Coordinates of C-alpha atoms and ligand atoms in Angstrom, one line a residue:
X277 CA -2.9 23.8 0.6
X278 CA -1.6 21.1 -1.0
X279 CA -2.3 17.7 -0.2
X280 CA -1.0 14.1 -1.4
X281 CA -3.4 11.4 -0.5
X282 CA -2.9 7.8 -1.5
X283 CA -6.2 5.2 -0.9
X284 CA -4.6 1.7 -0.2
X285 CA -6.2 -1.4 0.5
X286 CA -5.7 -1.1 3.6
X287 CA -4.1 2.3 4.6
X288 CA -5.3 5.7 4.1
X289 CA -2.3 8.4 4.3
X290 CA -3.1 12.0 3.7
X291 CA 0.4 14.2 3.9
X292 CA 0.3 18.1 3.7
X293 CA 3.3 19.7 1.8
X294 CA 2.5 23.2 3.0
X295 CA 5.4 24.6 5.4
X296 CA 6.3 22.4 9.1
X297 CA 3.3 20.2 8.0
X298 CA 4.1 16.4 7.0
X299 CA 1.7 13.0 8.0
X300 CA -1.6 14.7 8.9
X301 CA -4.2 11.2 8.7
X302 CA -2.5 7.2 8.4
X303 CA -5.6 5.7 8.9
X304 CA -7.2 2.1 8.3
X305 CA -9.0 2.3 5.1
X306 CA -12.1 0.8 6.2
X307 CA -16.0 1.8 7.4
X308 CA -18.2 -0.4 9.8
X309 CA -21.8 0.1 8.2
X310 CA -24.8 -1.1 9.9
X311 CA -28.3 -0.4 7.8
X312 CA -26.6 1.3 5.1
X313 CA -24.9 4.0 7.3
X314 CA -21.5 4.4 8.2
X315 CA -21.2 4.3 12.2
X316 CA -17.6 4.2 12.5
X317 CA -13.8 4.4 10.4
X318 CA -10.8 3.9 10.0
X319 CA -9.5 2.7 13.5
X320 CA -12.5 2.5 14.5
X321 CA -13.9 0.5 12.2
X322 CA -10.9 -1.6 12.3
X323 CA -11.4 -2.9 16.3
X324 CA -14.6 -4.4 15.3
X325 CA -13.1 -6.7 12.5
X326 CA -14.1 -10.4 13.7
X327 CA -16.0 -8.8 17.0
X328 CA -19.6 -7.7 15.4
X329 CA -22.4 -8.8 15.0
X330 CA -24.4 -9.9 12.1
X331 CA -26.0 -6.4 11.4
X332 CA -22.9 -4.5 11.4
X333 CA -20.7 -5.0 8.2
X334 CA -16.6 -3.9 8.0
X335 CA -15.9 -3.1 4.0
X336 CA -12.6 -1.8 2.7
X337 CA -13.7 -0.3 -0.2
X338 CA -10.7 -0.3 -2.4
X339 CA -9.8 -3.8 -2.8
X340 CA -6.2 -4.5 -4.5
X341 CA -6.2 -1.4 -5.8
X342 CA -9.4 -0.8 -7.3
X343 CA -12.4 0.8 -5.9
X344 CA -14.8 -1.9 -5.6
X345 CA -17.5 0.5 -3.5
X346 CA -17.6 4.2 -4.8
X347 CA -20.1 4.9 -2.4
X348 CA -18.2 4.0 0.9
X349 CA -14.6 4.9 -0.2
X350 CA -15.9 9.0 -0.9
X351 CA -17.8 8.6 2.9
X352 CA -14.2 7.5 4.3
X353 CA -12.5 10.3 2.3
X354 CA -14.6 13.1 3.6
X355 CA -15.4 11.6 7.2
X356 CA -11.1 11.6 7.2
X357 CA -10.9 15.3 5.9
X358 CA -13.0 16.1 8.7
X359 CA -11.0 14.5 11.3
X360 CA -7.7 16.6 10.6
X361 CA -9.9 19.6 10.1
X362 CA -9.9 20.2 6.2
X363 CA -13.0 22.1 5.3
X364 CA -14.7 21.7 1.8
X365 CA -13.4 25.1 0.9
X366 CA -10.2 24.2 1.9
X367 CA -10.8 20.8 -0.5
X368 CA -12.1 23.0 -3.0
X369 CA -9.1 24.7 -3.5
X370 CA -6.6 22.2 -2.5
X371 CA -4.0 21.2 -5.3
X372 CA -3.9 17.5 -5.0
X373 CA -1.4 14.4 -6.1
X374 CA -3.7 11.4 -5.7
X375 CA -2.4 8.2 -6.1
X376 CA -3.2 6.0 -8.5
X377 CA -2.1 2.0 -9.7
X378 CA 0.7 1.1 -11.9
X379 CA -0.7 0.7 -15.3
X380 CA -4.6 0.6 -14.5
X381 CA -7.6 0.6 -17.6
X382 CA -9.0 4.1 -18.2
X383 CA -12.8 2.7 -16.4
X384 CA -10.9 2.0 -13.5
X385 CA -9.0 5.3 -13.7
X386 CA -12.6 7.1 -14.6
X387 CA -13.5 5.6 -10.9
X388 CA -10.8 6.9 -9.2
X389 CA -11.4 10.7 -10.8
X390 CA -15.3 10.4 -10.0
X391 CA -14.3 9.9 -6.5
X392 CA -12.0 12.8 -5.8
X393 CA -15.4 14.8 -7.2
X394 CA -17.9 13.2 -5.1
X395 CA -15.6 14.1 -2.1
X396 CA -15.2 17.8 -3.2
X397 CA -11.7 17.7 -5.0
X398 CA -11.2 20.1 -8.0
X399 CA -7.3 20.3 -8.9
X400 CA -6.5 16.9 -8.5
X401 CA -3.3 15.4 -10.2
X402 CA -3.3 11.9 -11.0
X403 CA -0.2 9.9 -10.5
X404 CA 0.8 6.4 -10.9
X405 CA 2.5 4.6 -7.8
X406 CA 5.8 4.1 -9.2
X407 CA 6.6 7.4 -9.5
X408 CA 5.6 8.8 -6.5
X409 CA 7.2 5.7 -4.6
X410 CA 10.4 6.7 -6.4
X411 CA 10.1 9.8 -5.9
X412 CA 9.2 9.7 -1.9
X413 CA 12.4 7.4 -1.9
X414 CA 14.7 10.4 -3.2
X415 CA 15.9 8.5 -5.8
X416 CA 17.4 10.1 -8.4
X417 CA 15.1 10.1 -11.4
X418 CA 17.0 11.6 -14.3
X419 CA 17.3 11.7 -17.7
X420 CA 20.1 8.9 -18.7
X421 CA 18.8 7.4 -15.1
X422 CA 16.5 5.0 -14.7
X423 CA 14.8 4.0 -11.0
X424 CA 13.6 0.4 -10.5
X425 CA 10.9 0.6 -7.9
X426 CA 8.9 -2.1 -6.0
X427 CA 6.1 -0.9 -3.7
X428 CA 4.4 -3.5 -2.0
X429 CA 1.4 -2.8 0.4
X430 CA -1.1 -4.8 1.7
X431 CA -3.3 -5.6 -1.4
X432 CA -0.9 -5.1 -4.5
X433 CA 2.4 -4.5 -5.5
X434 CA 3.8 -1.8 -8.0
X435 CA 7.1 -3.0 -10.1
X436 CA 8.3 -0.7 -12.2
X437 CA 11.7 0.9 -14.1
X438 CA 11.0 4.3 -14.7
X439 CA 12.5 6.9 -16.6
X440 CA 11.1 10.9 -16.2
X441 CA 9.5 10.2 -19.4
X442 CA 7.0 7.1 -18.5
X443 CA 7.1 4.0 -17.3
X444 CA 9.7 1.8 -19.2
X445 CA 8.2 -1.5 -17.9
X446 CA 6.3 -2.1 -15.3
X447 CA 2.6 -3.6 -14.3
X448 CA 0.9 -3.7 -10.5
X449 CA 0.0 -7.6 -9.4
X450 CA -2.1 -8.0 -6.7
X451 CA 0.0 -9.6 -4.1
X452 CA 0.3 -7.6 -1.2
X453 CA 0.0 -8.1 3.4
X454 CA -3.3 -9.3 3.5
X455 CA -2.0 -12.8 1.6
X456 CA 0.6 -13.4 4.1
X457 CA -2.5 -13.1 6.5
X458 CA -4.4 -15.2 4.8
X459 CA -1.5 -17.9 4.7
X460 CA -1.1 -17.5 8.6
X461 CA -4.7 -17.9 8.9
X462 CA -4.6 -20.9 7.5
X463 CA -1.3 -22.1 8.7
X464 CA -2.2 -21.9 12.3
X465 CA -5.4 -23.8 11.9
X466 CA -3.5 -26.5 9.9
X467 CA -0.3 -26.9 11.9
X468 CA -1.3 -25.9 15.2
X469 CA -4.6 -26.4 15.5
X470 CA -6.0 -22.7 16.0
X471 CA -8.5 -21.4 14.5
X472 CA -7.3 -17.1 14.6
X473 CA -8.9 -13.9 13.1
X474 CA -7.6 -11.5 10.4
X475 CA -6.4 -8.9 12.8
X476 CA -4.8 -11.8 15.0
X477 CA -3.4 -12.8 11.7
X478 CA -1.9 -9.3 10.4
X479 CA -0.8 -8.6 14.6
X480 CA 1.8 -12.3 14.1
X481 CA 2.8 -11.2 10.6
X482 CA 4.0 -7.1 11.8
X483 CA 5.8 -9.0 15.3
X484 CA 6.8 -11.7 13.8
X485 CA 7.4 -11.8 11.0
X486 CA 11.5 -11.9 9.5
X487 CA 13.0 -12.9 6.8
X488 CA 16.3 -13.5 8.9
X489 CA 17.1 -17.5 8.8
X490 CA 17.9 -17.1 12.5
X491 CA 15.1 -14.7 13.4
X492 CA 13.9 -15.7 17.2
X493 CA 11.5 -13.8 18.6
X494 CA 8.0 -15.5 19.8
X495 CA 4.6 -14.6 20.7
X496 CA 1.2 -15.9 21.9
X497 CA -1.6 -16.3 19.6
X498 CA -5.2 -16.3 20.8
X499 CA -8.4 -18.1 19.2
X500 CA -10.8 -20.7 18.9
X501 CA -9.5 -24.1 19.1
X502 CA -10.4 -26.3 15.6
X503 CA -10.4 -29.9 17.5
X504 CA -13.1 -28.2 20.8
X505 CA -13.9 -24.9 19.4
X506 CA -13.4 -22.8 22.6
X507 CA -11.3 -20.1 23.4
X508 CA -7.4 -21.3 23.4
X509 CA -4.2 -20.0 22.8
X510 CA -1.0 -21.0 21.5
X511 CA 2.9 -20.1 21.0
X512 CA 4.3 -19.3 17.8
X513 CA 8.0 -19.0 16.2
X514 CA 8.8 -16.7 13.8
X515 CA 10.4 -19.4 12.1
X516 CA 7.0 -20.4 11.6
X517 CA 5.7 -18.1 9.6
X518 CA 8.6 -18.3 7.3
X519 CA 7.3 -19.9 4.8
X520 CA 3.5 -18.1 4.8
X521 CA 6.2 -14.6 4.1
X522 CA 8.5 -15.5 1.4
X523 CA 6.0 -17.8 -0.8
X524 CA 4.7 -14.7 -1.6
X525 CA 7.7 -12.2 -1.5
X526 CA 9.2 -14.7 -3.8
X527 CA 6.0 -14.2 -6.1
X528 CA 6.3 -10.4 -6.1
X529 CA 10.2 -10.9 -7.2
X530 CA 9.7 -12.9 -9.9
X531 CA 6.8 -10.7 -11.2
X532 CA 9.9 -8.5 -11.1
X533 CA 12.3 -11.1 -12.4
X534 CA 10.5 -10.3 -15.6
X535 CA 9.7 -7.1 -15.7
X536 CA 14.1 -6.9 -15.7
X537 CA 13.7 -9.0 -18.7
X538 CA 11.8 -6.9 -20.4
X539 CA 14.5 -3.9 -20.6
X540 CA 16.7 -2.8 -23.6
X541 CA 20.5 -3.8 -22.8
X542 CA 21.5 -0.2 -22.0
X543 CA 18.5 0.7 -19.1
X544 CA 19.9 -2.9 -17.7
X545 CA 23.0 -2.1 -17.6
X546 CA 22.0 1.0 -15.2
X547 CA 19.1 -0.4 -13.3
X548 CA 22.0 -3.3 -12.2
X549 CA 23.8 -0.3 -10.7
X550 CA 22.0 1.3 -9.1
X551 CA 19.8 -1.3 -7.8
X552 CA 15.9 -1.6 -6.7
X553 CA 14.4 0.9 -4.6
X554 CA 11.7 -0.8 -2.2
X555 CA 8.4 1.2 -0.2
X556 CA 5.2 0.6 1.1
X557 CA 4.4 -1.4 4.1
X558 CA 5.4 -4.9 3.6
X559 CA 9.2 -4.1 3.0
X560 CA 8.8 -3.0 7.2
X561 CA 9.8 -6.8 7.1
X562 CA 12.9 -7.5 8.8
X563 CA 15.7 -8.8 6.8
X564 CA 13.8 -8.3 3.4
X565 CA 16.9 -5.4 1.6
X566 CA 19.1 -8.2 2.2
X567 CA 16.3 -11.1 1.1
X568 CA 15.6 -8.6 -2.1
X569 CA 19.2 -8.0 -2.4
X570 CA 20.3 -12.0 -2.6
X571 CA 17.6 -12.9 -5.3
X572 CA 17.1 -10.5 -7.0
X573 CA 21.7 -10.1 -7.3
X574 CA 21.6 -6.4 -7.3
X575 CA 21.6 -3.9 -4.5
X576 CA 18.1 -2.9 -2.4
X577 CA 17.1 -0.2 -0.4
X578 CA 14.4 0.1 1.9
X579 CA 13.3 4.2 1.8
X580 CA 12.8 5.8 5.0
X581 CA 9.4 5.4 6.4
X582 CA 8.5 3.4 3.8
X583 CA 4.9 3.7 4.2
X584 CA 4.7 6.6 3.5
X585 CA 6.8 7.1 0.4
X586 CA 3.8 7.0 -1.8
X587 CA 2.4 10.4 -0.1
X588 CA 5.9 11.9 0.3
X589 CA 6.6 11.4 -3.0
X590 CA 3.1 13.6 -3.8
X591 CA 4.5 16.1 -1.5
X592 CA 7.5 16.4 -3.3
X593 CA 6.1 16.9 -6.2
X594 CA 3.0 19.3 -5.2
X595 CA 6.6 21.5 -5.2
X596 CA 8.1 20.8 -8.4
X597 CA 5.3 21.7 -10.6
X598 CA 7.0 20.8 -14.0
X599 CA 7.6 17.2 -12.9
X600 CA 4.4 16.8 -11.8
X601 CA 2.6 18.2 -15.3
X602 CA 4.7 15.8 -17.0
X603 CA 4.3 12.3 -14.9
X604 CA 0.3 12.9 -14.0
X605 CA -2.1 10.7 -15.8
X606 CA -3.9 12.8 -18.7
X607 CA -7.2 12.4 -18.4
X608 CA -8.1 11.7 -21.9
X609 CA -5.6 9.1 -22.2
Ligands
LIG40 N1 6.1 -4.1 10.2 C1 5.8 -4.8 9.6 N2 5.8 -5.8 8.8 C2 4.8 -6.2 8.0 N3 4.1 -5.7 7.2 C3 3.6 -5.0 7.7 C4 4.0 -4.3 8.8 N4 3.2 -3.1 9.0 C5 2.5 -2.7 8.4 N5 2.8 -4.2 7.3 C6 1.9 -4.3 6.6 O1 2.1 -3.1 5.2 C7 0.4 -3.8 4.6 C8 0.0 -1.7 4.4 O2 1.1 -1.6 3.9 P1 0.8 -0.2 3.4 O3 -0.5 1.1 4.3 O4 1.6 0.0 2.5 O5 -0.6 -0.8 1.7 P2 -1.5 -0.5 1.2 O6 -0.8 1.2 0.4 O7 -2.7 0.6 2.0 O8 -1.8 -1.0 0.4 P3 -1.9 -1.5 -1.4 O9 -0.8 -0.3 -2.1 O10 -1.7 -2.5 -1.7 O11 -3.1 -0.5 -1.6 C9 -0.8 -4.3 5.6 O12 -0.3 -5.4 4.7 C10 0.0 -4.6 6.9 O13 0.1 -5.5 7.9
LIG41 MG1 -0.4 1.3 -1.2

């Protein structure tokens, strides 16, 4: 059994790289906990956000790329494995690619290793996100052809220029879709007089959010009136949300320019020709390709099913052991 696992801050994806398989699991990375006991995981847990009594806590055990709660991260993963019928024996023998953020410290890397062991995985190759994203984007990563990619998820954005031997320049930053959701909550409170929850904010971003100056979609947001504290609703237009979105996309692009500034001239010339590969859930925003291309002044390409680029890349690497051995993060680093 060959598995690729992407334990994201927002969603967990598992890809099975055996014949005929593909994405076998795609669920929110959260658990609902009552008195220290996990009552629900994934979709079932997420739909409870903001709707439970004080006894129930909704916990996202991975925050901005860090495993902040190993115990719940492990319980969640084990439940996900059960859900897709992966037995302990299968997991014990499985060949696994596990995604880790770009450039994480030895200590944070150790917490990923501990987690993998805790959930019963024995043959694990840890690979930094940009390699997986580039592979999943079908970028031609080969000698003399460096690849520039940006993967933006819920809590983290990884930016890197890669060569087959290593990261030429890159880092991960704690900016992602969650920041936009929070900005939408603030906007709705300040300008529309409506308190909304994070599920509503995320839905507004995903349904209305766009980087196009001509976006014309509208929706109704439900919540609680700021003035009367009673249930209330109001209409929202795409363009109203644009500043909440550009604030963070611009931040990502500003940092991306810092990465580009560090490149040796020949690599810069190459990147200028091949452009940037975009992946991660946030890159599902309409018009993001055009926006990034104009801000970075280079070609941009959103890869197919951007949210699954990392696990798809993991699957491809499991079929190419030579490359995998070269790029996996070594334990004694
Ligand atoms: N259609 C969409 N438009 C805009 N954003 C979207 C869309 N669909 C999903 N997202 C956002 O993408 C983010 C999740 O993406 P992804 O699954 O790549 O993140 P993750 O891997 O869990 O997190 P991270 O990599 O930051 O740890 C969420 O913020 C989600 O709201
Ligand atoms: Mg991710």
